[in-house]
Amino acid sequence: MRHRKYQGLALQRLGRIVRAPRDSLQFRVAAALALFVAIVVSTVMLALFTINGRLKADLLDAILANEMGELVNDYPVQGTRAIPHSANLTGYVIGPGQRDELPAPLRGLGPDVEGLTVNFHGHTYRVGTHRIGRDKQAYLAYDITAIEARESLFKWIAIVAALLVLALAVPLGAWIARISLRPVNALAEHVAGLEPGGRSTRLAEQFEHYEVGVIAHAFDRFMSRLEEFVERERSFTADASHELRTPLAVIQGAVEVLQQNPQLAGSGPLTRIDRASHQMAELIEALLFLARDEQAEADGAAPRCRADRVIAEIVDAYRPLMARKTVEISTLDACEIGAPRIALVIAFGNLLRNALRHGGNEIRVTLADGRLTVADNGDGMTTDALQHAFVRGYRSGPGAGLGLGLYLVKRVADRYRWRIRLASRPEEGTRIELQLI
């Protein structure tokens, strides 16, 4: 049962890897690749636009500087014939009081202006100015409307291309992640098929050519240690089963012989020895059962038992321990559960013994609708005791035992997925429910 649970968890994790949710390694690898591509593309685009803008500005300023140099040199000799008037380049030379002849955006410009972009007459111009002589100033306007249009088109094409690259980066990253993580998924499948206690095939030989080979080697070493541990546990369980039961059987046999003596039959010490030996036998049987992982009968069928019959037998067996207390079985419906008899003996036996030891004078046992209930009218439990009731070794109150009773009940309930509910209040008693089916 335990290894099937582990195997189911491993398969669930493998399914999550295949579906690639946000917390999976495949998703993180794909997201990292997509983020890397986004950063690279954004950096390249930023650098490309920056370099293009700088080169364009330097080129236009160089053209204006060259034309301005010719104009400054030729104007004193050629006069107005030196002023350029072409399709792309327009020049102006004005004297004092002639600024109104300039286009409005040029009127406020001072001498020696370089690298200025302005708009007039529906076009975009790169403008430069320079002083000629003492009282004249030259203006050159280079029409860059077509250049700006081509640059804008280039930018839009680059942006669309970058968006396409980013759009392709996501599925491409997912595909690369899936291919890259294929050995990891294969390793997860192999691990999901492993069963504790069985001789497993070594994984390192199958993954030695992949990066996960290191993990496979480490897992093989771990599985070797685990197999040794399981084997030691099995040996210990088998030895303990024999070595502990034998002296108890001797003690119980000796007690039976002594009880045949009329002078010792009713003695208190002999009664306590007999009671302690039976309790120790039950505890050893419970611990050995929990240490084993026997989930099927010899014919392979799942173990089952009649819960109502087992409960009635246990109540009859505990009659000598009841003393002045009353144990009432209010309802005992016929109920068959998917668990061996010893499991219910451990669970109900500890619940009943706990109620007899710590409960009040009245104890009520109910088995109805697959729900086993043990309730008493004792002093109840404090809040701290309720929080630690199922903790191994926890003891509280007078007459506390070893702190194993409710812990063993919880272990059995967890193994067979019985829902357990504990309710208690001081001075109102305690009620424990086990949902068996």
Coordinates of C-alpha atoms in Angstrom, one line a residue:
M1 CA 0.0 0.0 0.0
R2 CA 2.8 2.4 0.9
H3 CA 4.8 1.9 -2.2
R4 CA 1.7 2.2 -4.4
K5 CA 1.1 5.5 -2.7
Y6 CA 4.6 6.6 -3.5
Q7 CA 4.3 5.3 -7.1
G8 CA 1.0 7.2 -7.6
L9 CA 2.7 10.4 -6.3
A10 CA 5.6 10.0 -8.7
L11 CA 3.2 9.4 -11.7
Q12 CA 1.3 12.6 -10.7
R13 CA 4.5 14.6 -10.7
L14 CA 5.5 13.1 -14.1
G15 CA 2.1 14.1 -15.5
R16 CA 2.6 17.6 -14.2
I17 CA 6.0 17.8 -15.9
V18 CA 4.4 16.7 -19.2
R19 CA 1.6 19.2 -18.9
A20 CA 4.3 21.9 -18.0
P21 CA 2.5 24.0 -15.4
R22 CA 4.1 27.1 -14.1
D23 CA 6.0 25.4 -11.3
S24 CA 7.5 22.7 -13.6
L25 CA 11.1 22.6 -14.8
Q26 CA 9.9 22.4 -18.4
F27 CA 7.9 25.6 -18.1
R28 CA 10.8 27.4 -16.3
V29 CA 13.3 26.4 -19.1
A30 CA 10.9 27.5 -21.8
A31 CA 10.2 30.8 -20.0
A32 CA 13.9 31.3 -19.5
L33 CA 14.6 30.8 -23.2
A34 CA 11.8 33.1 -24.2
L35 CA 13.0 35.7 -21.7
F36 CA 16.5 35.4 -23.0
V37 CA 15.3 35.8 -26.6
A38 CA 13.2 38.9 -25.6
I39 CA 16.2 40.5 -23.9
V40 CA 18.5 39.8 -26.8
V41 CA 16.0 41.1 -29.4
S42 CA 15.2 44.2 -27.3
T43 CA 18.9 44.9 -26.9
V44 CA 19.6 44.5 -30.6
M45 CA 16.7 46.6 -31.6
L46 CA 17.7 49.4 -29.2
A47 CA 21.3 49.3 -30.4
L48 CA 20.2 49.2 -34.0
F49 CA 17.9 52.2 -33.7
T50 CA 20.5 54.1 -31.7
I51 CA 23.3 53.4 -34.2
N52 CA 21.0 54.2 -37.2
G53 CA 19.9 57.5 -35.7
R54 CA 23.5 58.4 -34.9
L55 CA 24.8 57.5 -38.4
K56 CA 21.9 59.4 -40.0
A57 CA 22.6 62.5 -38.0
D58 CA 26.3 62.4 -38.6
L59 CA 25.8 61.9 -42.4
L60 CA 23.3 64.7 -42.7
D61 CA 25.4 67.1 -40.6
A62 CA 28.4 66.2 -42.8
I63 CA 26.5 67.0 -46.0
L64 CA 25.3 70.3 -44.5
A65 CA 28.8 71.2 -43.3
N66 CA 30.3 70.5 -46.7
E67 CA 27.6 72.5 -48.5
M68 CA 27.8 75.3 -46.0
G69 CA 31.6 75.4 -46.5
E70 CA 31.2 75.8 -50.3
L71 CA 28.5 78.5 -49.8
V72 CA 30.7 80.5 -47.3
N73 CA 33.7 80.3 -49.7
D74 CA 31.8 81.0 -52.9
Y75 CA 29.3 83.7 -51.8
P76 CA 31.8 86.6 -51.6
V77 CA 32.8 85.9 -55.2
Q78 CA 29.7 84.6 -56.9
G79 CA 27.0 86.3 -54.8
T80 CA 23.5 84.9 -55.1
R81 CA 24.6 82.3 -57.7
A82 CA 26.4 80.5 -55.0
I83 CA 23.2 79.9 -53.0
P84 CA 22.0 76.3 -53.7
H85 CA 18.4 75.7 -54.9
S86 CA 18.0 72.0 -55.7
A87 CA 15.3 69.4 -55.1
N88 CA 16.8 68.4 -51.7
L89 CA 18.9 71.5 -50.7
T90 CA 17.6 75.0 -50.3
G91 CA 19.8 78.0 -49.2
Y92 CA 19.2 81.5 -47.9
V93 CA 21.5 84.4 -47.3
I94 CA 20.0 87.4 -45.6
G95 CA 21.2 90.6 -44.2
P96 CA 19.9 92.8 -41.4
G97 CA 16.1 93.3 -41.5
Q98 CA 15.5 90.5 -44.0
R99 CA 14.5 87.7 -41.6
D100 CA 10.9 88.0 -42.8
E101 CA 11.9 86.4 -46.1
L102 CA 12.8 83.2 -44.2
P103 CA 10.3 80.4 -43.5
A104 CA 8.9 80.9 -40.0
P105 CA 10.8 78.0 -38.3
L106 CA 14.2 79.5 -39.5
R107 CA 13.6 83.1 -38.3
G108 CA 14.7 82.6 -34.8
L109 CA 17.9 80.7 -35.5
G110 CA 21.2 82.2 -34.6
P111 CA 24.5 81.8 -36.3
D112 CA 26.5 78.5 -36.4
V113 CA 23.5 76.2 -35.8
E114 CA 24.2 72.5 -36.6
G115 CA 22.1 69.3 -36.5
L116 CA 18.6 70.9 -36.1
T117 CA 15.5 69.3 -37.6
V118 CA 12.5 71.5 -38.4
N119 CA 9.3 71.2 -40.4
F120 CA 7.9 73.7 -42.9
H121 CA 6.0 73.6 -46.2
G122 CA 4.9 70.1 -45.4
H123 CA 8.5 68.7 -45.4
T124 CA 11.1 67.8 -42.9
Y125 CA 14.5 69.6 -43.1
R126 CA 17.9 69.3 -41.6
V127 CA 19.1 72.9 -41.0
G128 CA 22.4 74.5 -40.5
T129 CA 23.4 78.2 -40.3
H130 CA 26.7 80.2 -40.6
R131 CA 27.7 83.8 -40.6
I132 CA 29.1 85.3 -43.8
G133 CA 31.1 88.5 -43.4
R134 CA 30.0 91.0 -40.8
D135 CA 26.3 91.5 -41.5
K136 CA 25.0 88.4 -43.5
Q137 CA 23.9 85.0 -42.3
A138 CA 23.6 81.9 -44.5
Y139 CA 20.9 79.2 -44.0
L140 CA 20.9 75.7 -45.5
A141 CA 17.8 73.4 -45.3
Y142 CA 18.3 69.8 -46.5
D143 CA 15.1 68.0 -47.3
I144 CA 15.1 64.6 -45.4
T145 CA 11.4 63.8 -45.8
A146 CA 12.1 60.7 -47.9
I147 CA 14.9 59.6 -45.6
E148 CA 12.6 59.9 -42.6
A149 CA 9.9 57.9 -44.4
R150 CA 12.3 55.1 -45.2
E151 CA 13.6 55.2 -41.7
S152 CA 10.1 54.9 -40.3
L153 CA 9.4 52.0 -42.6
F154 CA 12.6 50.3 -41.6
K155 CA 11.7 50.8 -37.9
W156 CA 8.2 49.3 -38.4
I157 CA 9.7 46.3 -40.3
A158 CA 12.2 45.8 -37.6
I159 CA 9.5 46.0 -34.8
V160 CA 7.3 43.5 -36.7
A161 CA 10.2 41.2 -37.2
A162 CA 11.1 41.4 -33.5
L163 CA 7.5 40.6 -32.5
L164 CA 7.5 37.6 -34.8
V165 CA 10.8 36.4 -33.3
L166 CA 9.3 36.8 -29.8
A167 CA 6.1 35.0 -30.8
L168 CA 8.2 32.1 -32.2
A169 CA 10.4 32.1 -29.1
V170 CA 7.7 30.7 -26.9
P171 CA 6.8 27.6 -28.9
L172 CA 10.5 27.2 -29.9
G173 CA 11.5 27.4 -26.2
A174 CA 8.9 24.9 -25.2
W175 CA 10.1 22.5 -28.0
I176 CA 13.7 22.9 -26.9
A177 CA 12.8 22.5 -23.3
R178 CA 10.8 19.3 -24.1
I179 CA 13.7 17.9 -26.1
S180 CA 16.2 18.9 -23.5
L181 CA 14.2 17.5 -20.6
R182 CA 13.3 14.2 -22.3
P183 CA 16.0 12.3 -20.3
V184 CA 14.6 13.9 -17.1
N185 CA 11.1 12.7 -18.0
A186 CA 12.4 9.2 -18.8
L187 CA 14.2 9.1 -15.5
A188 CA 11.0 10.1 -13.8
E189 CA 9.1 7.3 -15.5
H190 CA 11.8 4.8 -14.4
V191 CA 11.6 6.1 -10.8
A192 CA 7.8 5.9 -10.8
G193 CA 8.1 2.2 -11.7
L194 CA 10.4 1.4 -8.8
E195 CA 9.0 -0.4 -5.8
P196 CA 10.7 -0.5 -2.3
G197 CA 11.7 -4.0 -1.4
G198 CA 12.1 -5.2 -4.9
R199 CA 15.4 -5.5 -6.8
S200 CA 15.4 -2.6 -9.1
T201 CA 17.3 -2.2 -12.3
R202 CA 20.2 0.3 -12.2
L203 CA 19.5 3.6 -13.8
A204 CA 23.0 4.8 -14.4
E205 CA 23.6 2.4 -17.3
Q206 CA 20.6 3.8 -19.2
F207 CA 21.4 7.5 -18.6
E208 CA 25.2 7.6 -18.6
H209 CA 25.3 9.6 -21.9
Y210 CA 23.1 12.3 -20.5
E211 CA 23.6 15.1 -17.9
V212 CA 21.1 13.3 -15.6
G213 CA 23.5 10.4 -15.4
V214 CA 24.9 12.0 -12.3
I215 CA 21.4 12.0 -10.8
A216 CA 20.9 8.4 -11.9
H217 CA 24.2 7.4 -10.2
A218 CA 23.2 9.1 -7.0
F219 CA 19.7 7.5 -7.1
D220 CA 21.3 4.1 -7.7
R221 CA 23.4 4.6 -4.6
F222 CA 20.3 5.7 -2.6
M223 CA 18.3 2.7 -3.8
S224 CA 21.1 0.4 -2.8
R225 CA 21.1 1.8 0.7
L226 CA 17.3 1.7 0.8
E227 CA 17.2 -2.0 -0.3
E228 CA 19.7 -2.8 2.5
F229 CA 17.6 -0.9 5.0
V230 CA 14.4 -2.7 3.8
E231 CA 16.2 -6.1 4.1
R232 CA 17.5 -5.2 7.6
E233 CA 13.9 -4.2 8.5
R234 CA 12.5 -7.4 7.3
S235 CA 15.1 -9.4 9.1
F236 CA 14.5 -7.5 12.3
T237 CA 10.7 -7.9 12.0
A238 CA 11.1 -11.7 11.5
D239 CA 13.5 -12.0 14.3
A240 CA 11.5 -9.8 16.7
S241 CA 8.3 -11.7 15.9
H242 CA 10.0 -14.9 17.1
E243 CA 12.2 -13.6 19.9
L244 CA 9.6 -11.5 21.5
R245 CA 6.6 -13.8 21.3
T246 CA 8.5 -16.8 22.7
P247 CA 9.3 -15.4 26.2
L248 CA 5.7 -13.9 26.3
A249 CA 4.3 -17.3 25.6
V250 CA 6.5 -18.8 28.3
I251 CA 5.3 -16.1 30.8
Q252 CA 1.6 -16.6 29.9
G253 CA 2.0 -20.4 30.2
A254 CA 3.6 -20.0 33.6
V255 CA 0.8 -17.7 34.7
E256 CA -1.8 -20.3 33.6
V257 CA 0.0 -23.0 35.6
L258 CA 0.1 -20.8 38.7
Q259 CA -3.6 -19.8 38.3
Q260 CA -4.4 -23.5 38.7
N261 CA -3.1 -23.3 42.3
P262 CA -6.1 -22.4 44.5
Q263 CA -3.8 -20.3 46.8
L264 CA -2.5 -18.1 43.9
A265 CA -5.5 -18.0 41.6
G266 CA -6.9 -14.8 42.9
S267 CA -3.7 -13.0 43.9
G268 CA -3.2 -9.4 42.8
P269 CA 0.4 -9.8 41.6
L270 CA -0.5 -12.8 39.5
T271 CA -3.4 -11.0 38.0
R272 CA -1.3 -7.9 37.1
I273 CA 1.4 -10.2 35.5
D274 CA -1.3 -11.9 33.4
R275 CA -2.8 -8.6 32.4
A276 CA 0.6 -7.0 31.6
S277 CA 1.7 -10.0 29.5
H278 CA -1.5 -9.9 27.4
Q279 CA -1.1 -6.1 26.9
M280 CA 2.5 -6.6 25.9
A281 CA 1.5 -9.3 23.5
E282 CA -1.1 -7.0 21.9
L283 CA 1.4 -4.1 21.7
I284 CA 4.1 -6.3 20.1
E285 CA 1.5 -7.6 17.6
A286 CA 0.5 -4.1 16.8
L287 CA 4.0 -2.8 16.3
L288 CA 5.0 -5.8 14.2
F289 CA 1.9 -5.4 12.1
L290 CA 2.7 -1.7 11.5
A291 CA 6.3 -2.5 10.6
R292 CA 5.2 -5.0 7.9
D293 CA 3.7 -3.9 4.7
E294 CA 1.3 -6.9 4.1
Q295 CA -1.6 -5.7 2.0
A296 CA -2.8 -8.9 0.4
E297 CA -3.7 -12.4 1.5
A298 CA -1.8 -15.5 0.2
D299 CA -4.1 -15.8 -2.8
G300 CA -3.5 -12.2 -3.8
A301 CA -6.9 -10.9 -2.6
A302 CA -7.3 -7.8 -0.5
P303 CA -7.8 -8.6 3.2
R304 CA -11.3 -8.0 4.5
C305 CA -13.1 -8.6 7.8
R306 CA -16.5 -8.2 9.5
A307 CA -16.0 -5.1 11.7
D308 CA -19.2 -5.9 13.9
R309 CA -17.9 -9.3 14.8
V310 CA -14.4 -8.1 15.7
I311 CA -15.8 -5.3 17.8
A312 CA -18.1 -7.7 19.7
E313 CA -15.1 -10.1 20.3
I314 CA -12.9 -7.3 21.6
V315 CA -15.5 -6.0 24.0
D316 CA -16.0 -9.5 25.4
A317 CA -12.2 -9.9 25.8
Y318 CA -12.0 -6.6 27.7
R319 CA -14.7 -7.5 30.2
P320 CA -12.2 -8.3 32.9
L321 CA -10.7 -4.8 32.7
M322 CA -14.0 -3.0 33.0
A323 CA -14.4 -3.4 36.7
R324 CA -17.1 -0.9 37.8
K325 CA -17.4 0.7 34.3
T326 CA -20.2 0.1 31.9
V327 CA -19.6 -0.5 28.2
E328 CA -22.7 -0.3 26.2
I329 CA -22.9 -1.2 22.5
S330 CA -25.8 0.9 21.4
T331 CA -25.7 0.0 17.7
L332 CA -23.7 -2.7 16.0
D333 CA -24.6 -2.9 12.3
A334 CA -23.2 -5.6 10.0
C335 CA -20.2 -4.1 8.3
E336 CA -17.5 -5.5 6.2
I337 CA -14.3 -3.4 5.7
G338 CA -11.3 -3.6 3.4
A339 CA -8.7 -4.3 6.1
P340 CA -7.4 -7.3 8.0
R341 CA -8.7 -8.2 11.4
I342 CA -5.5 -7.2 13.2
A343 CA -5.9 -3.6 11.9
L344 CA -9.3 -3.2 13.5
V345 CA -8.1 -5.0 16.7
I346 CA -5.3 -2.5 17.0
A347 CA -7.5 0.6 16.3
F348 CA -10.6 -0.3 18.3
G349 CA -8.6 -2.1 21.1
N350 CA -6.6 1.0 21.8
L351 CA -9.6 3.3 21.6
L352 CA -11.5 1.0 24.1
R353 CA -8.5 0.6 26.4
N354 CA -7.9 4.4 26.3
A355 CA -11.6 5.0 27.3
L356 CA -11.4 2.4 30.1
R357 CA -8.3 4.0 31.5
H358 CA -9.1 7.7 31.1
G359 CA -12.8 7.9 30.5
G360 CA -15.7 8.0 33.0
N361 CA -18.0 5.3 34.2
E362 CA -20.0 5.0 31.0
I363 CA -18.6 4.1 27.7
R364 CA -20.7 3.9 24.5
V365 CA -19.7 2.0 21.4
T366 CA -21.5 2.5 18.1
L367 CA -21.0 1.0 14.6
A368 CA -23.5 2.5 12.2
D369 CA -23.2 3.5 8.5
G370 CA -19.5 2.4 8.5
R371 CA -18.7 4.8 11.3
L372 CA -17.2 3.4 14.5
T373 CA -17.7 5.7 17.6
V374 CA -16.3 5.3 21.1
A375 CA -17.6 7.9 23.5
D376 CA -17.2 8.3 27.3
N377 CA -18.4 10.7 30.0
G378 CA -15.0 11.3 31.6
D379 CA -13.1 14.4 32.4
G380 CA -12.4 15.2 28.8
M381 CA -9.2 16.6 27.3
T382 CA -7.6 20.1 27.4
T383 CA -6.9 22.1 24.3
D384 CA -3.2 21.2 24.5
A385 CA -4.0 17.5 24.9
L386 CA -6.3 17.6 21.8
Q387 CA -3.6 19.2 19.7
H388 CA -1.0 16.5 20.7
A389 CA -3.3 13.5 21.2
F390 CA -2.0 11.6 18.2
V391 CA 1.7 12.5 18.7
R392 CA 3.9 9.5 19.5
G393 CA 4.9 9.4 23.2
Y394 CA 2.6 12.3 24.3
R395 CA 1.2 11.6 27.8
S396 CA -0.9 13.8 30.0
G397 CA -3.0 13.4 33.2
P398 CA -2.9 10.8 35.9
G399 CA -2.4 7.2 34.9
A400 CA -0.8 8.1 31.6
G401 CA 0.6 5.1 29.7
L402 CA 3.3 5.0 27.1
G403 CA 1.7 7.5 24.8
L404 CA 1.3 5.0 22.0
G405 CA -2.4 4.2 22.1
L406 CA -3.9 7.0 19.9
Y407 CA -0.6 7.2 17.9
L408 CA -1.1 3.6 16.8
V409 CA -4.8 4.3 16.0
K410 CA -3.7 7.2 13.8
R411 CA -1.0 5.0 12.1
V412 CA -3.6 2.3 11.3
A413 CA -6.2 4.9 10.1
D414 CA -3.7 6.6 7.8
R415 CA -2.7 3.3 6.3
Y416 CA -6.2 2.3 5.4
R417 CA -7.4 5.9 4.8
W418 CA -9.9 5.9 7.6
R419 CA -11.0 9.3 8.5
I420 CA -10.6 10.0 12.2
R421 CA -12.3 12.7 14.3
L422 CA -11.6 13.5 17.9
A423 CA -13.9 15.8 19.9
S424 CA -13.5 16.5 23.6
R425 CA -14.3 19.1 26.2
P426 CA -13.3 19.3 29.8
E427 CA -15.9 17.8 32.2
E428 CA -18.0 16.6 29.2
G429 CA -16.1 13.5 28.0
T430 CA -14.4 12.4 24.8
R431 CA -15.7 11.2 21.5
I432 CA -13.6 9.5 18.8
E433 CA -15.0 8.5 15.4
L434 CA -13.4 6.3 12.8
Q435 CA -15.0 6.3 9.3
L436 CA -14.2 2.8 8.2
I437 CA -15.9 2.8 4.8

